[in-house]
Coordinates of C-alpha atoms in Angstrom, one line a residue:
M1 CA 0.0 0.0 0.0
G2 CA 1.7 3.3 -1.1
L3 CA 1.6 6.3 1.2
P4 CA 2.3 9.8 0.3
H5 CA 5.8 11.0 0.9
A6 CA 8.0 14.0 0.1
D7 CA 8.2 13.6 -3.6
V8 CA 4.4 13.5 -4.3
D9 CA 3.6 15.5 -7.3
C10 CA 0.6 17.7 -6.6
C11 CA -0.8 20.8 -7.9
E12 CA 0.1 24.0 -5.9
D13 CA -3.4 25.2 -5.1
D14 CA -4.4 21.7 -3.7
M15 CA -1.7 20.0 -1.8
T16 CA -4.0 17.1 -0.6
V17 CA -3.5 13.7 -1.9
D18 CA -5.0 10.2 -1.2
Y19 CA -3.2 7.2 0.1
R20 CA -1.8 6.3 -3.4
G21 CA -0.3 9.8 -3.8
E22 CA -2.9 10.9 -6.4
P23 CA -4.8 14.1 -6.0
A24 CA -7.6 13.5 -3.3
D25 CA -11.1 13.0 -4.5
K26 CA -13.0 15.2 -1.9
S27 CA -16.2 13.2 -2.3
K28 CA -14.5 10.0 -1.1
T29 CA -11.8 11.2 1.2
G30 CA -11.6 13.5 4.3
G31 CA -14.6 14.9 6.0
W32 CA -16.1 13.8 9.4
L33 CA -15.5 10.1 8.9
A34 CA -11.8 10.6 8.5
A35 CA -11.6 13.4 11.3
G36 CA -13.6 11.0 13.6
L37 CA -11.1 8.2 13.3
I38 CA -8.2 10.6 13.9
L39 CA -9.9 12.0 17.0
G40 CA -9.7 8.5 18.5
S41 CA -5.9 8.8 18.7
E42 CA -6.2 11.9 20.7
L43 CA -8.9 10.7 22.9
S44 CA -6.7 7.5 23.6
E45 CA -3.6 9.6 24.2
R46 CA -5.5 11.8 26.8
V47 CA -6.9 8.7 28.6
C48 CA -3.4 7.2 28.7
V49 CA -1.3 10.2 29.7
M50 CA -3.8 11.8 32.2
G51 CA -4.6 8.5 33.8
I52 CA -0.9 8.1 34.5
S53 CA 0.1 11.5 35.4
M54 CA -2.8 12.5 37.8
N55 CA -2.4 9.6 40.1
L56 CA 1.3 8.5 39.5
V57 CA 2.6 10.3 42.7
T58 CA 0.6 8.1 45.0
Y59 CA 2.1 5.0 43.4
L60 CA 5.7 6.3 43.7
V61 CA 5.2 7.2 47.3
G62 CA 2.9 4.5 48.5
D63 CA 4.2 1.4 46.5
L64 CA 7.7 2.2 45.6
H65 CA 8.4 4.1 48.8
L66 CA 10.2 7.0 47.1
S67 CA 10.3 10.3 49.0
T68 CA 7.6 12.9 48.3
S69 CA 9.9 15.3 46.6
T70 CA 11.5 12.6 44.5
S71 CA 8.0 11.4 43.4
A72 CA 6.8 14.9 42.6
T73 CA 10.0 15.5 40.5
T74 CA 9.5 12.2 38.6
V75 CA 6.0 13.2 37.6
T76 CA 7.0 16.7 36.5
N77 CA 9.9 15.5 34.6
F78 CA 7.8 12.9 32.8
M79 CA 5.2 15.5 31.8
G80 CA 7.9 18.0 30.8
T81 CA 9.6 15.6 28.6
L82 CA 6.3 14.6 26.9
N83 CA 5.6 18.3 25.9
L84 CA 9.2 18.8 24.9
L85 CA 9.3 15.8 22.6
A86 CA 6.3 17.3 20.7
L87 CA 9.1 19.5 18.9
L88 CA 10.6 16.2 17.7
G89 CA 7.3 14.7 16.5
G90 CA 6.5 18.0 14.6
F91 CA 9.9 18.2 13.0
L92 CA 9.8 14.5 11.8
A93 CA 6.4 15.1 10.3
D94 CA 7.2 18.4 8.7
A95 CA 10.6 17.4 7.4
K96 CA 10.0 13.8 6.1
L97 CA 7.4 11.4 7.4
G98 CA 4.1 13.4 7.1
R99 CA 1.5 13.7 9.8
Y100 CA -0.2 10.2 9.1
V101 CA 2.9 8.1 9.4
T102 CA 4.1 10.2 12.4
V103 CA 0.9 9.7 14.4
A104 CA 0.7 5.9 13.5
I105 CA 4.3 5.4 14.6
F106 CA 4.2 7.4 17.8
S107 CA 0.7 5.9 18.7
T108 CA 2.3 2.5 18.5
I109 CA 5.2 3.7 20.7
T110 CA 2.7 4.9 23.3
A111 CA 0.9 1.6 23.2
L112 CA 4.3 -0.1 23.9
G113 CA 5.0 2.2 26.8
A114 CA 1.7 1.7 28.4
S115 CA 2.1 -2.1 28.1
L116 CA 5.6 -1.8 29.8
L117 CA 4.0 0.3 32.5
T118 CA 1.4 -2.4 33.1
L119 CA 4.2 -5.0 33.5
A120 CA 6.1 -2.6 35.8
T121 CA 3.2 -2.2 38.2
T122 CA 1.9 -5.8 37.9
L123 CA 4.9 -7.9 38.5
S124 CA 5.7 -8.4 42.1
S125 CA 9.4 -8.5 41.3
M126 CA 9.2 -5.0 39.9
K127 CA 8.1 -3.6 43.3
P128 CA 9.5 -3.5 46.9
P129 CA 8.0 -5.5 49.6
P130 CA 4.7 -3.9 51.0
C131 CA 5.1 -1.6 53.9
D132 CA 2.2 -0.3 55.9
N133 CA 2.2 3.3 57.1
F134 CA 5.2 4.3 55.0
R135 CA 4.8 7.9 55.7
L136 CA 5.1 7.2 59.4
Q137 CA 7.7 4.5 59.3
Q138 CA 9.6 5.2 56.2
H139 CA 13.0 4.2 57.9
E140 CA 11.6 0.6 58.1
C141 CA 10.5 0.3 54.5
V142 CA 12.5 -0.9 51.5
V143 CA 12.8 1.6 48.7
A144 CA 12.5 0.4 45.1
N145 CA 15.9 -0.6 43.7
G146 CA 17.6 0.5 40.4
R147 CA 16.3 -2.5 38.4
Q148 CA 12.7 -1.8 39.5
L149 CA 13.0 1.8 38.7
A150 CA 14.7 1.2 35.4
L151 CA 11.6 -0.7 34.0
L152 CA 9.3 2.1 35.3
Y153 CA 11.4 4.9 33.8
A154 CA 11.7 3.1 30.5
A155 CA 7.9 2.7 30.4
L156 CA 7.3 6.4 31.3
Y157 CA 9.7 7.9 28.8
T158 CA 8.5 5.6 26.1
I159 CA 5.0 7.0 26.7
A160 CA 6.4 10.5 26.8
L161 CA 8.0 10.0 23.4
G162 CA 4.8 8.6 21.8
G163 CA 2.6 11.1 23.5
G164 CA 4.7 14.0 22.2
G165 CA 4.5 12.7 18.7
I166 CA 0.7 12.4 18.8
K167 CA 0.3 15.7 20.4
A168 CA 2.3 17.6 17.9
N169 CA 0.4 16.2 14.8
V170 CA -3.0 14.9 15.5
S171 CA -4.8 18.2 15.6
G172 CA -3.1 19.2 12.2
F173 CA -3.9 15.9 10.6
G174 CA -7.5 16.2 11.5
S175 CA -7.7 19.7 10.1
D176 CA -6.2 18.4 6.8
Q177 CA -9.4 16.4 6.3
F178 CA -11.2 19.8 5.5
D179 CA -10.8 22.1 2.6
N180 CA -10.3 25.6 4.1
R181 CA -11.1 27.2 0.6
N182 CA -14.6 25.5 0.8
P183 CA -17.0 27.5 2.9
K184 CA -18.9 24.4 4.0
E185 CA -15.8 22.5 4.8
Q186 CA -14.3 25.6 6.5
K187 CA -17.3 25.7 9.0
K188 CA -16.8 22.0 9.6
M189 CA -13.1 22.7 10.5
I190 CA -14.1 25.1 13.1
F191 CA -16.4 22.4 14.6
F192 CA -13.6 19.9 14.4
F193 CA -11.4 22.0 16.7
N194 CA -14.4 22.3 19.1
R195 CA -14.8 18.5 19.1
F196 CA -11.0 18.2 19.4
Y197 CA -11.1 20.1 22.7
F198 CA -14.1 18.1 23.7
C199 CA -12.2 14.8 23.2
I200 CA -9.4 16.2 25.2
S201 CA -11.6 17.1 28.1
L202 CA -13.7 13.8 27.8
G203 CA -10.5 11.7 27.9
S204 CA -9.2 13.7 30.9
L205 CA -12.5 13.3 32.9
F206 CA -12.6 9.6 32.2
S207 CA -9.0 9.2 33.4
V208 CA -9.4 11.1 36.6
T209 CA -12.6 9.3 37.6
V210 CA -12.9 5.8 36.2
L211 CA -9.2 5.0 35.6
V212 CA -8.0 6.5 38.9
Y213 CA -10.7 4.6 40.8
I214 CA -9.6 1.3 39.1
Q215 CA -6.0 2.0 39.9
D216 CA -6.7 2.7 43.7
Y217 CA -9.3 0.1 44.3
V218 CA -8.8 -2.7 41.8
G219 CA -5.2 -2.6 40.9
R220 CA -2.6 -0.4 39.2
G221 CA -2.0 -3.1 36.5
W222 CA -5.8 -3.1 35.5
G223 CA -5.7 0.7 35.3
Y224 CA -2.8 1.0 33.1
G225 CA -3.7 -2.2 31.1
I226 CA -6.9 -0.4 30.0
S227 CA -4.7 2.5 28.9
A228 CA -2.6 0.1 27.0
V229 CA -5.6 -1.6 25.3
T230 CA -7.1 1.8 24.4
M231 CA -3.9 2.8 22.6
V232 CA -3.8 -0.5 20.7
V233 CA -7.4 0.0 19.6
A234 CA -6.6 3.6 18.6
V235 CA -3.7 2.4 16.4
L236 CA -6.0 -0.2 14.7
V237 CA -8.7 2.3 14.1
L238 CA -6.2 4.9 12.7
L239 CA -4.9 2.3 10.2
C240 CA -8.4 1.2 9.2
G241 CA -9.0 4.8 7.9
T242 CA -5.9 4.9 5.6
T243 CA -7.9 4.9 2.4
V244 CA -10.2 7.7 3.5
Y245 CA -7.7 10.2 4.7
R246 CA -6.5 13.2 2.8
Y247 CA -2.7 13.7 3.2
R248 CA -0.3 16.7 2.7
K249 CA 3.3 16.1 1.7
P250 CA 5.9 17.4 4.1
R251 CA 7.2 20.8 3.1
G252 CA 10.3 20.9 5.4
S253 CA 10.5 21.9 9.1
P254 CA 10.8 25.5 10.3
L255 CA 13.5 24.4 12.7
T256 CA 15.7 23.8 9.6
V257 CA 15.3 27.4 8.5
I258 CA 15.9 28.7 12.0
W259 CA 19.1 26.6 12.3
R260 CA 20.4 27.7 9.0
V261 CA 19.9 31.4 9.7
L262 CA 21.6 31.2 13.1
Y263 CA 24.5 29.0 11.5
M264 CA 25.0 31.4 8.6
A265 CA 24.9 34.5 10.9
W266 CA 27.6 32.9 13.1
M267 CA 29.8 31.9 10.1
K268 CA 29.6 35.3 8.7
R269 CA 29.9 37.2 11.9
K270 CA 33.2 38.8 10.9
L271 CA 32.0 40.3 7.7
E272 CA 31.1 44.0 7.4
Y273 CA 27.4 45.1 7.2
P274 CA 26.7 46.1 3.5
S275 CA 26.6 49.9 2.9
D276 CA 23.2 49.3 1.4
V277 CA 20.7 46.9 2.8
T278 CA 19.2 46.3 -0.5
Q279 CA 22.3 44.2 -1.3
L280 CA 21.0 41.5 1.0
N281 CA 19.8 38.4 -0.6
E282 CA 16.5 38.6 -2.3
Y283 CA 15.8 42.0 -0.5
Y284 CA 13.2 43.2 -3.0
G285 CA 11.4 39.9 -3.2
A286 CA 11.1 39.6 0.6
K287 CA 7.6 38.7 1.9
V288 CA 8.4 40.5 5.2
S289 CA 10.0 44.0 5.2
H290 CA 13.5 44.3 6.6
S291 CA 13.8 45.6 10.3
E292 CA 16.7 47.0 12.2
K293 CA 16.4 44.8 15.2
F294 CA 18.8 42.0 15.7
R295 CA 21.1 43.3 12.9
C296 CA 23.7 40.6 13.7
L297 CA 21.3 38.1 12.0
D298 CA 21.3 40.2 8.8
K299 CA 24.7 38.9 8.2
A300 CA 23.1 35.5 7.3
A301 CA 21.7 37.2 4.1
I302 CA 25.0 38.7 3.0
Q303 CA 25.8 37.4 -0.5
C304 CA 29.4 36.1 -0.6
E305 CA 31.6 33.3 -1.5
C306 CA 33.3 33.2 2.0
T307 CA 32.5 29.5 2.7
S308 CA 33.8 27.9 -0.6
G309 CA 36.0 28.5 -3.4
K310 CA 33.6 27.6 -6.1
E311 CA 33.2 29.8 -9.2
D312 CA 29.6 29.2 -9.8
P313 CA 28.1 32.8 -9.8
N314 CA 25.0 31.5 -8.2
H315 CA 26.9 29.9 -5.3
K316 CA 26.9 33.2 -3.4
H317 CA 23.0 32.9 -3.3
Q318 CA 23.3 29.3 -2.0
T319 CA 25.5 30.4 0.9
A320 CA 23.2 33.2 1.9
T321 CA 19.8 33.0 3.5
T322 CA 17.0 35.3 2.2
V323 CA 15.7 38.4 3.9
T324 CA 12.4 36.7 4.4
Q325 CA 14.0 33.8 6.4
V326 CA 16.1 36.2 8.5
E327 CA 13.1 38.2 9.3
E328 CA 11.1 35.3 10.3
V329 CA 13.6 34.2 12.6
K330 CA 13.6 37.7 14.1
M331 CA 9.9 37.3 14.7
I332 CA 10.3 34.1 16.6
I333 CA 13.0 35.7 18.8
K334 CA 10.7 38.6 19.6
L335 CA 8.2 36.1 21.0
L336 CA 10.7 34.8 23.6
P337 CA 10.3 37.4 26.3
I338 CA 6.5 36.8 26.5
W339 CA 7.3 33.0 26.2
S340 CA 9.6 33.2 29.3
T341 CA 6.9 34.8 31.5
C342 CA 4.3 32.1 30.5
I343 CA 6.4 29.3 32.0
L344 CA 5.6 29.9 35.7
F345 CA 1.8 29.3 35.1
W346 CA 2.5 25.7 34.1
T347 CA 4.8 25.4 37.1
V348 CA 1.8 26.2 39.3
Y349 CA -0.3 23.9 37.2
S350 CA 2.0 21.0 37.7
Q351 CA 1.3 21.2 41.5
M352 CA -2.1 19.9 40.7
N353 CA -0.6 16.6 39.5
T354 CA 1.8 16.2 42.5
F355 CA 1.5 17.9 45.8
S356 CA -2.2 18.6 45.7
V357 CA -2.8 14.9 45.0
E358 CA -0.5 14.0 47.9
Q359 CA -2.3 16.4 50.1
A360 CA -5.6 14.6 49.4
T361 CA -4.2 11.4 50.8
Y362 CA -4.0 13.0 54.2
M363 CA -7.4 14.2 54.2
N364 CA -10.9 12.7 54.8
R365 CA -12.1 11.6 51.4
T366 CA -15.2 9.8 52.7
I367 CA -18.4 10.7 50.7
V368 CA -21.1 8.3 51.9
G369 CA -20.8 5.6 54.4
S370 CA -17.3 3.8 53.6
A371 CA -17.2 5.1 50.0
S372 CA -14.3 7.4 49.5
I373 CA -12.9 9.5 46.7
P374 CA -9.5 8.4 45.1
A375 CA -6.9 11.1 45.7
G376 CA -6.2 11.5 42.0
S377 CA -9.9 12.1 41.2
L378 CA -9.9 15.6 42.7
S379 CA -8.6 16.7 39.3
V380 CA -12.1 16.3 38.0
F381 CA -12.7 19.8 39.5
L382 CA -9.8 21.1 37.4
F383 CA -11.4 20.0 34.2
L384 CA -14.9 20.9 35.1
S385 CA -13.6 24.5 35.9
I386 CA -11.7 24.6 32.5
L387 CA -14.9 23.7 30.7
L388 CA -17.0 26.1 32.7
F389 CA -14.7 29.1 32.2
T390 CA -14.2 28.3 28.5
S391 CA -17.9 28.4 28.0
L392 CA -18.2 31.5 30.1
N393 CA -15.4 33.2 28.3
E394 CA -17.0 32.7 24.9
K395 CA -20.7 33.2 25.7
V396 CA -20.4 35.9 28.4
L397 CA -17.2 37.6 29.0
V398 CA -16.1 38.2 25.5
P399 CA -19.5 39.7 24.3
I400 CA -19.5 42.1 27.3
A401 CA -15.8 43.1 26.6
R402 CA -16.6 43.7 23.0
R403 CA -19.2 46.3 24.0
F404 CA -16.8 48.2 26.2
T405 CA -13.6 47.9 24.0
K406 CA -15.3 48.1 20.6
N407 CA -12.9 45.4 19.7
S408 CA -14.3 42.1 17.9
Q409 CA -11.8 40.2 19.9
G410 CA -13.2 41.4 23.1
I411 CA -10.2 40.3 25.3
S412 CA -6.8 40.2 23.5
S413 CA -4.5 37.1 23.8
L414 CA -2.1 38.9 26.2
Q415 CA -5.0 40.1 28.4
R416 CA -6.2 36.5 28.6
V417 CA -2.7 35.4 29.6
A418 CA -2.7 38.2 32.3
V419 CA -6.0 36.9 33.7
G420 CA -4.7 33.3 33.8
L421 CA -1.6 34.5 35.7
V422 CA -3.7 36.3 38.3
F423 CA -5.7 33.0 38.8
S424 CA -2.6 31.1 39.3
M425 CA -1.3 33.3 41.9
A426 CA -4.7 33.3 43.9
A427 CA -4.6 29.5 43.6
M428 CA -1.2 29.3 45.4
V429 CA -2.3 31.6 48.1
V430 CA -5.4 29.6 48.7
A431 CA -3.4 26.3 48.5
G432 CA -1.0 27.6 51.2
V433 CA -3.9 28.7 53.5
V434 CA -5.6 25.2 53.1
E435 CA -2.4 23.3 53.7
R436 CA -1.7 25.3 56.8
Q437 CA -5.2 24.7 58.0
R438 CA -5.0 20.9 57.1
R439 CA -1.7 20.6 59.0
E440 CA -3.0 22.5 62.1
F441 CA -5.9 20.1 62.4
A442 CA -3.8 16.9 61.8
V443 CA -1.0 17.9 64.2
R444 CA -2.8 19.6 67.0
R445 CA -6.3 18.1 66.9
N446 CA -5.5 14.8 65.3
T447 CA -8.3 15.4 62.8
N448 CA -8.4 15.0 59.0
I449 CA -10.4 17.8 57.4
S450 CA -12.5 17.2 54.5
V451 CA -10.8 16.6 51.0
F452 CA -13.1 19.2 49.5
W453 CA -11.1 21.9 51.0
L454 CA -8.8 21.3 48.1
V455 CA -11.5 22.1 45.5
P456 CA -10.9 25.9 45.5
Q457 CA -7.2 25.5 44.3
F458 CA -8.1 23.0 41.6
F459 CA -10.9 25.4 40.6
L460 CA -8.8 28.4 40.4
V461 CA -6.0 26.7 38.5
G462 CA -8.6 25.3 36.0
A463 CA -10.1 28.9 35.6
G464 CA -6.6 30.1 35.0
E465 CA -6.0 27.5 32.3
A466 CA -9.2 28.4 30.5
F467 CA -7.7 31.9 30.0
A468 CA -4.0 31.2 29.8
Y469 CA -4.0 28.2 27.5
V470 CA -6.2 29.9 24.9
G471 CA -4.3 33.3 25.2
Q472 CA -0.9 31.8 24.9
L473 CA -1.9 29.4 21.9
E474 CA -3.6 32.4 20.2
F475 CA -0.7 34.7 20.8
F476 CA 2.0 32.4 19.5
I477 CA -0.1 31.4 16.4
R478 CA -1.0 35.0 15.5
E479 CA 2.5 36.5 16.0
A480 CA 4.5 33.8 14.5
P481 CA 5.5 34.1 10.7
E482 CA 2.9 32.9 8.3
R483 CA 5.1 29.9 7.1
M484 CA 5.9 28.9 10.7
K485 CA 2.5 28.3 12.2
S486 CA 3.2 24.7 13.2
M487 CA 6.5 26.0 14.8
S488 CA 4.4 28.4 16.9
T489 CA 2.4 25.4 18.3
G490 CA 5.7 23.8 19.2
L491 CA 6.9 27.0 20.9
F492 CA 3.7 27.1 23.0
L493 CA 4.1 23.4 24.0
T494 CA 7.7 24.2 25.3
T495 CA 6.1 26.6 27.8
L496 CA 4.3 23.6 29.3
A497 CA 7.5 21.5 29.2
M498 CA 9.6 24.3 30.8
G499 CA 6.9 24.7 33.5
F500 CA 7.1 21.1 34.6
F501 CA 10.9 21.2 34.5
V502 CA 11.1 24.4 36.6
S503 CA 8.8 22.7 39.2
S504 CA 11.3 19.9 39.4
L505 CA 14.1 22.4 39.8
L506 CA 12.3 24.4 42.4
V507 CA 11.6 21.2 44.4
S508 CA 15.4 20.3 44.3
L509 CA 16.5 23.8 45.2
V510 CA 14.0 24.1 48.1
D511 CA 15.1 20.7 49.5
K512 CA 18.7 21.7 49.6
A513 CA 18.0 25.2 50.8
T514 CA 15.8 24.1 53.7
G515 CA 17.6 21.0 54.7
N516 CA 14.5 19.0 53.5
R517 CA 12.3 20.8 56.1
W518 CA 9.5 22.0 53.9
I519 CA 8.8 18.9 51.7
K520 CA 8.8 15.7 53.9
N521 CA 7.6 12.2 53.2
N522 CA 5.1 12.9 55.9
L523 CA 3.4 16.2 55.0
N524 CA 2.3 16.6 58.6
N525 CA 6.0 17.1 59.5
G526 CA 6.9 19.5 56.7
R527 CA 5.8 23.0 55.5
L528 CA 4.3 22.5 52.1
D529 CA 2.3 25.8 52.8
Y530 CA 5.6 27.7 52.6
F531 CA 6.4 26.2 49.2
Y532 CA 3.0 27.3 47.8
W533 CA 3.5 30.8 49.2
M534 CA 6.9 30.9 47.6
L535 CA 5.2 30.1 44.2
A536 CA 2.7 32.9 44.9
C537 CA 5.6 35.3 45.5
L538 CA 7.3 34.3 42.4
G539 CA 4.1 34.7 40.5
V540 CA 3.8 38.2 41.6
I541 CA 7.3 39.0 40.3
N542 CA 6.6 37.1 37.1
F543 CA 3.4 39.0 36.7
V544 CA 5.1 42.4 36.9
A545 CA 7.7 41.2 34.4
F546 CA 4.9 40.0 32.1
L547 CA 3.1 43.4 32.2
F548 CA 6.4 45.2 31.4
L549 CA 7.3 42.9 28.5
A550 CA 3.7 42.9 27.1
R551 CA 3.8 46.7 26.9
L552 CA 7.1 46.6 25.0
H553 CA 6.0 43.8 22.7
E554 CA 5.7 45.0 19.0
Y555 CA 2.9 43.3 17.3
K556 CA 3.5 41.5 14.0
A557 CA 3.3 43.8 11.1
V558 CA 1.4 42.6 8.0
Q559 CA 2.7 43.9 4.7
Y560 CA 1.2 44.1 1.2
A561 CA 3.2 44.4 -2.0
V562 CA 3.1 47.4 -4.2
D563 CA 4.8 47.1 -7.7
G564 CA 6.9 44.2 -6.5
S565 CA 8.4 45.9 -3.4
V566 CA 7.1 45.8 0.2
G567 CA 4.7 48.5 0.8
K568 CA 3.4 50.2 3.9
E569 CA 3.2 48.1 7.1
M570 CA -0.1 47.7 8.9
S571 CA -0.5 46.1 12.3
V572 CA -3.6 44.1 11.9
Y573 CA -5.4 41.0 13.2
E574 CA -7.5 38.7 11.3
D575 CA -10.5 37.7 13.4
Q576 CA -12.7 34.8 12.4
R577 CA -16.1 34.3 13.9
S578 CA -18.6 31.4 13.1
G579 CA -16.5 30.3 10.0
E580 CA -16.6 33.6 8.3
Q581 CA -13.7 35.8 7.8
Q582 CA -14.5 39.2 9.4
K583 CA -13.0 42.6 8.5
E584 CA -9.4 43.3 9.5
E585 CA -9.0 45.8 12.1
E586 CA -6.0 47.8 13.3
V587 CA -4.5 47.3 16.6

């Protein structure tokens, strides 16, 4: 069965082909049938990843007898790696493999990782001897050895590799099933993204309710086994739809362009700037006007024969990047200040996967009679909050903001991010207060307060994500160069990755700085509330930096060509509502 690859010959105005590499027949390929089969991969990935990450810390502490700080670091490193590897998945799809092949390969890898995790949590030889009351008698318990941890880590990072590849490509592959030039299919594409987000939320809710319950009360192996089977079914469903998909050939990765510009600028760093900027390679044919910022990168577009002795008169163009490529890299660099201030939000978010779940294990989780809530299931309030505020945002807040601002966007992308950062700071203040109260009752009154005291911090972080996630994604997509839209999604995902890694770093630094007094295996003997308040203080500093950098940010300029040259720059946004392109408006 032939699959489309890089050398598929296709007309320029319709890049979609069928599985044979022939121009796609729109009546037989694509549409909701193909998109629905693709959505199964994302649903399964969410079930697998969230079912692991939201309850993993309790397994590491309770079954493997790792310290609380080590367990939290393990979870955040796993999630950080998964989001970082999305760059690799996107690069492979753009550069060579295409989205279909990449999703199929990485879905198989995820299924393999989930199967390994099932073995690691089922085989008795892969766990240390059981130990009752580990948190109170940890010195009498045997900690998991290197061999046991090796299989666990191999399983986790195999899942991280597969999940990253799926995350980077499945939404793009799904949108490929609709023709953006056809008004009817364009409207369907908008509904596809709504359903895509719904699948993410549905998979997450299933994970933190059903799967977490099975893990805690039936067995870890059963819970992770269901995740493995789900991924295997997703792979089979994806393959069954091979003949009905529409494919796009790889056009090369933006990372290659970025690397080439940086490399050429470094190689030509000793050259003099040209006396006339019009001498730069393809200056007059540039799709983005030349700017004076980051002039050191302009050297990459200097036409010279400095890297070779060839006499070919065209060689000087081959050793120089174009002005368009240089300016696109400059645009990516200008996003980095805002990118850096978005990281801390995801550091706060990661606490919902780690310490907040660990807190729940010390609290009264009884509902009715002897029935109790699994500690990992508290995350259901996080996802319910996300869904609630996402709906309120579009149905209530944005229409109200439009009336006052006279802006069709209502709330700009950076304003959304700012609101999300405020919610994250409030969440850490509340989390610190609740932890202080929980510890006071546990230590001085020997009473466990209700686990529902944790709901506000989950609710606030979820509300923050509803604003920050949409705001960050919208900002990076709108402000990225037109030819680097996929790169902008990867850039957004790196903020998630760095947020989890920063959490791991902070836990390690706090452990060393406090002599392991804040974060202990037994939270009743530690001061986790201090750690939460530290995050709140860092959030305030980060918020001030964000406001400063947001005011300095220069929005992307859109150019139009006049007589073959770049004309007047206009700062505009393209706003799309209900599948119809609305009028461009100046910012």
